[in-house]
Coordinates of C-alpha atoms in Angstrom, one line a residue:
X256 CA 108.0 102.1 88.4
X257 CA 105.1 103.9 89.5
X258 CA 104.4 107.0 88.4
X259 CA 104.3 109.7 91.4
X260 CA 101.2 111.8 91.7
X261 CA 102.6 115.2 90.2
X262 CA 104.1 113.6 87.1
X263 CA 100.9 112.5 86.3
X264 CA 99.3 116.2 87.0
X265 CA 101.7 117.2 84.7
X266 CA 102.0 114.4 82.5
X267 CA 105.5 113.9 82.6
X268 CA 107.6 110.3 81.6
X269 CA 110.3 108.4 83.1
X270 CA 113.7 110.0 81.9
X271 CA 116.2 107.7 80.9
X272 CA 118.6 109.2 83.2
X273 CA 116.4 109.0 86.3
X274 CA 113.8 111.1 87.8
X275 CA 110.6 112.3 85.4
X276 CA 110.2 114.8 82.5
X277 CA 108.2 116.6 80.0
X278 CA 109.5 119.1 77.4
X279 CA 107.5 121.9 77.8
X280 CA 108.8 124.3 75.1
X281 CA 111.2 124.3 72.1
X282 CA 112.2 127.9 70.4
X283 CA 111.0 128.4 66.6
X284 CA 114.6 129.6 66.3
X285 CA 117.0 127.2 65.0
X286 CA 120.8 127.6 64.8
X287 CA 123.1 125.9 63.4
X288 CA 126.4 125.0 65.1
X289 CA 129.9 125.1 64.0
X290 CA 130.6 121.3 63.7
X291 CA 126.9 121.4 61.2
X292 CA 124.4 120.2 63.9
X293 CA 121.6 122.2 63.7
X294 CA 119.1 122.6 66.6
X295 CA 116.7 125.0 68.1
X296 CA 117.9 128.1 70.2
X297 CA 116.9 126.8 73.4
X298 CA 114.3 124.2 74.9
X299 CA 112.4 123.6 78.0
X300 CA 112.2 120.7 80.0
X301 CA 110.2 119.9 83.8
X302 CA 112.1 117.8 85.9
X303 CA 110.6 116.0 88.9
X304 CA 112.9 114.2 90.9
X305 CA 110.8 112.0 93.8
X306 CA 112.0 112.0 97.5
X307 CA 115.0 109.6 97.8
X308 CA 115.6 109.1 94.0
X309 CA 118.4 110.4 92.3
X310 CA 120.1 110.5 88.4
X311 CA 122.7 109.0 86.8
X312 CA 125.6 110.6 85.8
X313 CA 125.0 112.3 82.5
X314 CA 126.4 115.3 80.3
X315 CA 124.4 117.6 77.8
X316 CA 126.9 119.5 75.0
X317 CA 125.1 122.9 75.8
X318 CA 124.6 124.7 78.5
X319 CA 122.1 123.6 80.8
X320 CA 120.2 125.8 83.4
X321 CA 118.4 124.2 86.4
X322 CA 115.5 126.7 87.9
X323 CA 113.9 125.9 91.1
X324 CA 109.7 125.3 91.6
X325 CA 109.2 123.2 94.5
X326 CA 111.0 121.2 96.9
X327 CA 115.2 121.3 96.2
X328 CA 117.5 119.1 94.7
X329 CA 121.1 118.3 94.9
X330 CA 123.2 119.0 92.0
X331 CA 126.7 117.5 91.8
X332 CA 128.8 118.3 89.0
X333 CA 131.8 115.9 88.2
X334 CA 134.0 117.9 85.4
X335 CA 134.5 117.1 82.5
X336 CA 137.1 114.5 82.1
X337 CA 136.6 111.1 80.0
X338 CA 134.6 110.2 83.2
X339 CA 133.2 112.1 86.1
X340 CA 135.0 112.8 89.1
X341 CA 134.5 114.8 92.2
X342 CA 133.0 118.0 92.0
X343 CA 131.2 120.7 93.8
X344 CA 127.6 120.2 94.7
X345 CA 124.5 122.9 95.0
X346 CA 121.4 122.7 96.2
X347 CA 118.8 123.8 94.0
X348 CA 115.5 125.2 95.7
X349 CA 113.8 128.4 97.1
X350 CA 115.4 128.5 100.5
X351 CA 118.0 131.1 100.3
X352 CA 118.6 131.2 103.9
X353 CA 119.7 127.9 104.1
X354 CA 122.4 128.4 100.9
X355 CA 120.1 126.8 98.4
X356 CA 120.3 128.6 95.1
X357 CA 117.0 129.0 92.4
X358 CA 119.2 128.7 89.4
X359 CA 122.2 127.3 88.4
X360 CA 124.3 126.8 85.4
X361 CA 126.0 123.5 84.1
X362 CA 128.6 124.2 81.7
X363 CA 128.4 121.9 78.4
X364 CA 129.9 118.9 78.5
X365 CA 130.5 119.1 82.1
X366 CA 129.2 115.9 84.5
X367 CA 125.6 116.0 86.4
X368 CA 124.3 114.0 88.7
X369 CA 121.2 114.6 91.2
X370 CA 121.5 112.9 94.8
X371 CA 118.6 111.8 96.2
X372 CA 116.6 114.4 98.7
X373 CA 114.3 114.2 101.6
X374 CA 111.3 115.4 99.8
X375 CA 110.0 115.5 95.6
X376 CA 112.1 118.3 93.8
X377 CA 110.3 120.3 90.4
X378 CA 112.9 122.0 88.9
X379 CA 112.7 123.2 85.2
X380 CA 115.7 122.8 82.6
X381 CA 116.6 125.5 80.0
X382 CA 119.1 124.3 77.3
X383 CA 120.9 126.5 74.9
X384 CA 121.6 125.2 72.2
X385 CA 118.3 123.3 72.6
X386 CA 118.7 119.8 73.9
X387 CA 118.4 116.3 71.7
X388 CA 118.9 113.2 72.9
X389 CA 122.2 112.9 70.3
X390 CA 123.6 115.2 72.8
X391 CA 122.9 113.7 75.9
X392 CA 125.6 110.9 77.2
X393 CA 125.3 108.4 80.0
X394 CA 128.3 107.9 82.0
X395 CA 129.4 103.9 82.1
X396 CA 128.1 102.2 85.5

């Protein structure tokens, strides 16, 4: 996979789920949540998704805000059953004209996916509480 040329302006790494990443910022504030897990307030990720990729379907337990940059990107949300099913998609980008929305709010444990779009997405991902990869699942294929 070759690495497109803004991830490597802003250094970011394949993401397990698809597209390209880079935590930008994790809070000093840690908090610890009812089942004992303790993690930081909130975290910070950029999110690059290239022209005709897309991600897998995945679920973070926290909330999960996308914020638009550059370029948009298809959101599709899929519940939060066992599995993901159909859902309402958004398109997450600057043009508000055309409907697209600058943020947008995925519920914990609810299913994300990103479809692929006609040109690179930059989107950056607040999650609260802060996201680790213990809390991040994969949908089966």
């Amino acid at each position: 996979m070759t690495r497109p040329t803004l991830a490597e302006e802003l250094d970011l790494q394949p993401h397990p789920e698809g597209g390209w990443y880079r935590q930008t910022w994790v809070s000093p504030v840690e908090v610890t949540l009812p089942d004992g897990r303790v993690r930081p307030t909130a975290t910070l990720i950029y999110f690059l998704l290239p022209a005709g990729e897309s991600s897998a379907w995945h679920r973070v337990s926290s909330d999960e805000f996308w914020l638009a940059h550059q370029g948009a990107v298809v959101v599709e949300l899929g519940g939060s059953d066992d599995l993901p099913g159909r859902g309402e998609a958004y398109v997450v980008g600057l043009d508000l004209e055309a409907g697209e929305v600058p943020q947008l709010l995925v519920s914990a444990d609810v299913w994300q996916r990103t479809r692929p779009a006609e040109h690179d997405a930059l989107v950056s991902c607040l999650v609260s509480p802060g996201f680790d990869f213990e809390d991040f699942e994969l949908a089966p294929e």
